[in-house]
Each structure stands twice: as structure tokens, then as C-alpha cells.
PDB file of C-alpha atoms in Angstrom:
ATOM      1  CA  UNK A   1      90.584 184.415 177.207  1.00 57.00           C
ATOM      2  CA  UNK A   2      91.367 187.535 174.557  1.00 63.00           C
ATOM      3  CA  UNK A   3      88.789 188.617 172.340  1.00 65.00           C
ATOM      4  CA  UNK A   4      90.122 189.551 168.975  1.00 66.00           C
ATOM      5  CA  UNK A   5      88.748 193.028 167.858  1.00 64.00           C
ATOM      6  CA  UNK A   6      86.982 191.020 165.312  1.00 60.00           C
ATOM      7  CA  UNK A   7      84.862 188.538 167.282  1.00 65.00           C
ATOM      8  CA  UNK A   8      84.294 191.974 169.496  1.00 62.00           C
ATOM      9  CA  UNK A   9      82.997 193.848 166.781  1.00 64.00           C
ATOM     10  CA  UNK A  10      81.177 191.238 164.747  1.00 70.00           C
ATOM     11  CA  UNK A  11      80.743 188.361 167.374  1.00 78.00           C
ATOM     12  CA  UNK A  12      79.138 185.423 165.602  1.00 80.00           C
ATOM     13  CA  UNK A  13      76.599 188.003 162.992  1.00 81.00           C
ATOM     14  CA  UNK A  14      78.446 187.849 160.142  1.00 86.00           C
ATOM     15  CA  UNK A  15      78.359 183.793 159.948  1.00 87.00           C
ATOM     16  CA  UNK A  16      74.995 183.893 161.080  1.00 88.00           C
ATOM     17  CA  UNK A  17      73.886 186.327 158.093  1.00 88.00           C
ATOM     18  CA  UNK A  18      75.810 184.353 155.795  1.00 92.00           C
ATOM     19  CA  UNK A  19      73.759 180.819 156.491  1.00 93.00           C
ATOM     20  CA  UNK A  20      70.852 182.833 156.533  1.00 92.00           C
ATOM     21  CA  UNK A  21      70.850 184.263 153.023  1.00 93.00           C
ATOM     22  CA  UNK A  22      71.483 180.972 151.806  1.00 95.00           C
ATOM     23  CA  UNK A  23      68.660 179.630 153.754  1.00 95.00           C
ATOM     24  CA  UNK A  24      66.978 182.847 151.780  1.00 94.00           C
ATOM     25  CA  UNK A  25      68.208 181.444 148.340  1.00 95.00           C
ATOM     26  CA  UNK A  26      67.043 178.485 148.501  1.00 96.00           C
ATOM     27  CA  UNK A  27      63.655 179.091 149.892  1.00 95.00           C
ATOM     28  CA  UNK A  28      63.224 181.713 146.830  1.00 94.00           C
ATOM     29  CA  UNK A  29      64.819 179.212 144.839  1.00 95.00           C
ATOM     30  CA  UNK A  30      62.449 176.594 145.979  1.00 95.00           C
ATOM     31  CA  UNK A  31      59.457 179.327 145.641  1.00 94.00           C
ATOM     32  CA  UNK A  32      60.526 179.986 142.429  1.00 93.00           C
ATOM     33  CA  UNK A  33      60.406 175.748 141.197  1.00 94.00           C
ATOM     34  CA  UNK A  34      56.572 176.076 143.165  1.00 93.00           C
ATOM     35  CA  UNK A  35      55.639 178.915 140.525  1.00 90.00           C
ATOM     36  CA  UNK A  36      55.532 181.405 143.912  1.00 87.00           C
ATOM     37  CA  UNK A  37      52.843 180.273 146.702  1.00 87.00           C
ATOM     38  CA  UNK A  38      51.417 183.590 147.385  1.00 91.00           C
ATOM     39  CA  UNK A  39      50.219 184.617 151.480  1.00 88.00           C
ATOM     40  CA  UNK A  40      47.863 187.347 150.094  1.00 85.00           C
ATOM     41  CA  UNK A  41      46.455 187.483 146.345  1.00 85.00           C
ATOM     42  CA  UNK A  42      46.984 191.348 146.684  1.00 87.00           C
ATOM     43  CA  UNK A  43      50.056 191.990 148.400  1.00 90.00           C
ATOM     44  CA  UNK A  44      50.473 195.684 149.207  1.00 94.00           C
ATOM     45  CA  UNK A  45      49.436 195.644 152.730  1.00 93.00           C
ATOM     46  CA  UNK A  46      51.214 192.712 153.685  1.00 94.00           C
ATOM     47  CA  UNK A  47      54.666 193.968 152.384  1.00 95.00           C
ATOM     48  CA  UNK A  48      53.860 197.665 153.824  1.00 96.00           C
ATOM     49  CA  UNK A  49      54.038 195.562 157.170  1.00 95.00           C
ATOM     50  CA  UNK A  50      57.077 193.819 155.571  1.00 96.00           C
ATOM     51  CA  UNK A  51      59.051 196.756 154.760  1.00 97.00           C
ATOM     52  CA  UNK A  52      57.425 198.900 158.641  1.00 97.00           C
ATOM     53  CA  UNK A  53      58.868 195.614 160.016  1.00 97.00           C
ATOM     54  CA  UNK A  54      62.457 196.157 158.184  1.00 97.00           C
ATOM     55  CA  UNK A  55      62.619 199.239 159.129  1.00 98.00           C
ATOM     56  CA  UNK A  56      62.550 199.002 163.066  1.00 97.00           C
ATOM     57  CA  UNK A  57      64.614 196.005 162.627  1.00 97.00           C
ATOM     58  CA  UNK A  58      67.423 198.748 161.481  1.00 97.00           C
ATOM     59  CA  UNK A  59      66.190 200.910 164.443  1.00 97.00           C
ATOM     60  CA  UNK A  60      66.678 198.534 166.723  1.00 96.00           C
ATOM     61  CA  UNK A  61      69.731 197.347 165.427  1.00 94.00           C
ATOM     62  CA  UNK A  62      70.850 201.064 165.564  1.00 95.00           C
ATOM     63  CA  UNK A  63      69.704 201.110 169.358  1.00 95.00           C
ATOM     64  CA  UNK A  64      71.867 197.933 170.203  1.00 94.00           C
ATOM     65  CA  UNK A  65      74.948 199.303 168.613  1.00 92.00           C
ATOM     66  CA  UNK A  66      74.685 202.528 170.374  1.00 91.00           C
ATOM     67  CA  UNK A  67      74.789 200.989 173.409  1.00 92.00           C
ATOM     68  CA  UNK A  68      77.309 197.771 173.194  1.00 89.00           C
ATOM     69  CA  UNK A  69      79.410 200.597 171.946  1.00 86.00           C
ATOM     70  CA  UNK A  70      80.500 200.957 176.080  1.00 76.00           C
ATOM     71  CA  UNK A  71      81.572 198.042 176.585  1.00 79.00           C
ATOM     72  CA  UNK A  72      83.323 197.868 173.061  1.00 77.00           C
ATOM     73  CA  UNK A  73      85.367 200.572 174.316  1.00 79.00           C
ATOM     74  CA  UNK A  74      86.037 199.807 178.271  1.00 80.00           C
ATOM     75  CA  UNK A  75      85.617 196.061 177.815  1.00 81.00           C
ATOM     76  CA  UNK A  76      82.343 196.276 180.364  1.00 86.00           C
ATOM     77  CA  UNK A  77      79.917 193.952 180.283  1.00 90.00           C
ATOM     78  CA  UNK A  78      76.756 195.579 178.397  1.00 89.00           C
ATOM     79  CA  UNK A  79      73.148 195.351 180.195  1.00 92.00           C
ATOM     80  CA  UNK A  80      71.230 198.410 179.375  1.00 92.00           C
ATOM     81  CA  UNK A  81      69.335 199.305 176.806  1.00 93.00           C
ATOM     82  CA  UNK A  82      67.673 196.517 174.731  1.00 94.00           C
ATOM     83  CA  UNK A  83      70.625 193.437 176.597  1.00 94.00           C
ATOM     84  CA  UNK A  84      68.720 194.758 179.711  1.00 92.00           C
ATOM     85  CA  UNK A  85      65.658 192.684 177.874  1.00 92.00           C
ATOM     86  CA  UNK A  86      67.934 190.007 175.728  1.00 94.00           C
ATOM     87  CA  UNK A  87      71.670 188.661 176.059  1.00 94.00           C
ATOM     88  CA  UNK A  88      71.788 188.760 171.716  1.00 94.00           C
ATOM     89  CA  UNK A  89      69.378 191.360 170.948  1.00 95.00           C
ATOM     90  CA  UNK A  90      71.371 192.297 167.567  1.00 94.00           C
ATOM     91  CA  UNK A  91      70.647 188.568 166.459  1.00 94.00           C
ATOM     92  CA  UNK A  92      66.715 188.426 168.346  1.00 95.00           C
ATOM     93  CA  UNK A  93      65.866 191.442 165.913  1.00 95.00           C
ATOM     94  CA  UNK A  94      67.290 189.926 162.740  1.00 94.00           C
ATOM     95  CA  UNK A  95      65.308 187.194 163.714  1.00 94.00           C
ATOM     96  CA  UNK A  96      61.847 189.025 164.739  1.00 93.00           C
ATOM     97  CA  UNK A  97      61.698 192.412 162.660  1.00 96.00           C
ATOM     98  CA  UNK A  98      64.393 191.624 159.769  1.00 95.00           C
ATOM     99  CA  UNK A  99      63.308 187.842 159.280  1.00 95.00           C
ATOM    100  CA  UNK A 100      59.828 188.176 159.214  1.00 96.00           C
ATOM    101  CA  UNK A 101      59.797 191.634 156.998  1.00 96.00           C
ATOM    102  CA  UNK A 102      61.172 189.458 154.375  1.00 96.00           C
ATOM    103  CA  UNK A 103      59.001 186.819 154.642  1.00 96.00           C
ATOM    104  CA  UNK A 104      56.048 189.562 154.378  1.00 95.00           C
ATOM    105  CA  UNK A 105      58.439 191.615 151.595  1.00 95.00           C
ATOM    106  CA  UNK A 106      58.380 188.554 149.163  1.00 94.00           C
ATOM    107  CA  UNK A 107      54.576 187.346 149.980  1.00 94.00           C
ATOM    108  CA  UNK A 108      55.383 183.368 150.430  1.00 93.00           C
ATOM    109  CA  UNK A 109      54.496 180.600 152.003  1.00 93.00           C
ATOM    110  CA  UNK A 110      57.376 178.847 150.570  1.00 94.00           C
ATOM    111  CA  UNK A 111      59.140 181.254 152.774  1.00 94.00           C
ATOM    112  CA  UNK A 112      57.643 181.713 155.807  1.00 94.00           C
ATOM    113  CA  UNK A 113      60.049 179.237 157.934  1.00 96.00           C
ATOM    114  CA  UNK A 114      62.560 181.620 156.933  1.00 96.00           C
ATOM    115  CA  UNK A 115      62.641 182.949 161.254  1.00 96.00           C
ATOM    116  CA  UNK A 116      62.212 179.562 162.886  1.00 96.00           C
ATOM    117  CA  UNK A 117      65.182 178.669 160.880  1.00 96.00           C
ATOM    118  CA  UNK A 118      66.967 182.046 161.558  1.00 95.00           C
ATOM    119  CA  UNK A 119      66.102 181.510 164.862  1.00 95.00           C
ATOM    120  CA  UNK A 120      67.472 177.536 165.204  1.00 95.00           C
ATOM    121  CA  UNK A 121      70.754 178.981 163.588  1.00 94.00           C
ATOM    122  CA  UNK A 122      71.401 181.806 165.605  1.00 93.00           C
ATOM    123  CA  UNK A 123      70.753 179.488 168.854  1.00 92.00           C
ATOM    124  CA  UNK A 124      73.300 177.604 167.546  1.00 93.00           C
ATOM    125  CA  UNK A 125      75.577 179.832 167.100  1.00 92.00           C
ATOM    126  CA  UNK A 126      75.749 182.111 170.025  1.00 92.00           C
ATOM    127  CA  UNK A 127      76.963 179.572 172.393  1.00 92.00           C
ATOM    128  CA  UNK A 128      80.368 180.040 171.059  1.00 87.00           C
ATOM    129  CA  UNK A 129      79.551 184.006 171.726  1.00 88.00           C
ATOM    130  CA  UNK A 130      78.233 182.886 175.245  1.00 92.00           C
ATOM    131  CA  UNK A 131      81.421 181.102 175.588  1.00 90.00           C
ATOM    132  CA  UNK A 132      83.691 183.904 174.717  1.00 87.00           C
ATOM    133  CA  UNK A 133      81.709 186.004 177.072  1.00 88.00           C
ATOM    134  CA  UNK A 134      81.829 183.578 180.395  1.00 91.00           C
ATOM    135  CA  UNK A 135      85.191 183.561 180.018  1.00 88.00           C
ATOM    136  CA  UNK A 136      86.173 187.352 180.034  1.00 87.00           C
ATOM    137  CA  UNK A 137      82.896 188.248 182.678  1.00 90.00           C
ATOM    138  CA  UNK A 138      82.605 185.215 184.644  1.00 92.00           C
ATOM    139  CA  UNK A 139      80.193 185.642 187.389  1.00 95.00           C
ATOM    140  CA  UNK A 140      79.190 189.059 186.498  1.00 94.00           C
ATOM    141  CA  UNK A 141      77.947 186.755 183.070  1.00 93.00           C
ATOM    142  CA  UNK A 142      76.176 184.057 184.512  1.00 94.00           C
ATOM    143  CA  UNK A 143      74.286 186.224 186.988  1.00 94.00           C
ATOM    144  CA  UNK A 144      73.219 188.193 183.932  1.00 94.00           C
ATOM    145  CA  UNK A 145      72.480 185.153 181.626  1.00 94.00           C
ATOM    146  CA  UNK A 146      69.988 183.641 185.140  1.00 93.00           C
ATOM    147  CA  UNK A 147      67.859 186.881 184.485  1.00 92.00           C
ATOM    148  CA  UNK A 148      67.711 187.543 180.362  1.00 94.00           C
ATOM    149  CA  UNK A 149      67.131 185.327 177.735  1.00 93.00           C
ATOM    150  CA  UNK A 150      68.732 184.404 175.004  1.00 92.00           C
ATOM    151  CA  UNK A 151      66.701 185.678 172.236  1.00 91.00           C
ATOM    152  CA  UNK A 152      63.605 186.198 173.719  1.00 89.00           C
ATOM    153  CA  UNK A 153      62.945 188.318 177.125  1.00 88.00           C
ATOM    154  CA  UNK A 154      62.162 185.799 180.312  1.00 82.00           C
ATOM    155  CA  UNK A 155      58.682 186.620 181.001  1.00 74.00           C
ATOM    156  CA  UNK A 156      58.343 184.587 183.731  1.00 60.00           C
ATOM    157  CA  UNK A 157      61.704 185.536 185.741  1.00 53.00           C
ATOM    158  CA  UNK A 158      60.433 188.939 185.654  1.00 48.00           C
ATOM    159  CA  UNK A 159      57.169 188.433 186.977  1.00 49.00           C
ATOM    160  CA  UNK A 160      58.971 186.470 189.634  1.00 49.00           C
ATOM    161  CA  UNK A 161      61.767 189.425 190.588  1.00 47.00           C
ATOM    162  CA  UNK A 162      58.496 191.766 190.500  1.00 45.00           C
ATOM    163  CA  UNK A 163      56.563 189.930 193.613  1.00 42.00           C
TER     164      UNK A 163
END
């Protein structure tokens, strides 16, 4: 199976961004109808975690395309760095640090389910990635996908490869 530079480069993010700032819409939308359902009466600390929480979202995002850059240019299967922890860790920031900074950013309950529903859509989505990826790695991918999670690290399997 070929890759086209484009799902190489962009794999399933851009569609996943896309649902997810219309997810953003209409929860402000719907925030907006509720006359704005505040988390904290004074916000300033709570979006000074917000915005610290954006920020190593771009950080990490930085990190992750430093080092999928390898395999973007020898077509090599990329484990190190943060995929050592997470097959999708591009996506599992958006959803941790980028997700939840906005949630704290805009102070709303109305909000909040903004990550569990970045988090249902990007599960969603990545099987086609994961699809894409068996098919050029094969084995090499399936021994990696037994030992790292999809979004989240596998605890567990690591405390188990550790005794």
C-alpha cells in the first residue's frame, strides 16, 4: 500500500482538527444560548493553567514532529521519542494539553466535554491511520502497537516488561 505524501505528512490531523472546532463552535455556541456557565467566578488562574497547558501542547507537538521527521524521510517506522510512549502522540496532546487549555482558556462548563469528545473522534479516526500503517510495517507494526497505546501510554504492559 503507497502512502501519498499527504496522508504522510498530515495523516488523519487535519480532519480531526476540523470536527473538532466545530465541536468547539457549537459548545461556545451553546455556552453562549446558556448566558456562559462559568468554572471559576474569577478566572485568571484557571486560564493561566489554560494558556501553561497550550503552550506545552505546542512543545510537545514540536517534539513529535522533530522526531517522525525520520521516518518521513527514510520511510522507517518511528518509535522514539514521545511514539516510544504513544502510537498518535500528535493527536494524544491535542487531546490532553491543547483540548483541555481551551476548556480552561474559555472558563466553561458548557465546554468542558470538549476532550472526551476530542478524544472519541480521534479514536475514530486513527484506525484508518493504523490501517495505512499495518500495511506498509506489517509485523514490525503490530509488535509495536502490542506494547504502546493508542492515545494513552499502557501502564500496565510496562509494569509487566519491567518484572
Amino acid at each position: 500500500m503507497n502512502i501519498s505524501k499527504y496522508q504522510k505528512l498530515f495523516g488523519v490531523g487535519p480532519t480531526g482538527m476540523l470536527i473538532g472546532m466545530v465541536m468547539l463552535g457549537l459548545l461556545w455556541f451553546l455556552d453562549r444560548i446558556l448566558h456562559h456557565v462559568e468554572i471559576l467566578i474569577q478566572p485568571r488562574t484557571i486560564r493561566i493553567i489554560g494558556s501553561i497547558l497550550i503552550m506545552l501542547w505546542i512543545c510537545w507537538h514540536l517534539w513529535c514532529i522533530r522526531t517522525i521527521s525520520r521516518w518521513w524521510r527514510h520511510d522507517q517506522l518511528c518509535t522514539t521519542g514521545p511514539y516510544r510512549f504513544v502510537r498518535h502522540p500528535i493527536y494524544a496532546g491535542g487531546v490532553l494539553f491543547g483540548s483541555i487549555g481551551v476548556v480552561l482558556i474559555f472558563n466553561s462548563w458548557i465546554i468542558l466535554p470538549l476532550p472526551v469528545l476530542m478524544y472519541a473522534t480521534y479514536s475514530v479516526l486513527v484506525r484508518k491511520e493504523e490501517a495505512m500503517m499495518m500495511a506498509v510495517f506489517g509485523e514490525e507494526y503490530k509488535r509495536y502497537a502490542a506494547r504502546t497505546g493508542r492515545l494513552f501510554p499502557r501502564i500496565l504492559h510496562a509494569k509487566k516488561t519491567q518484572m
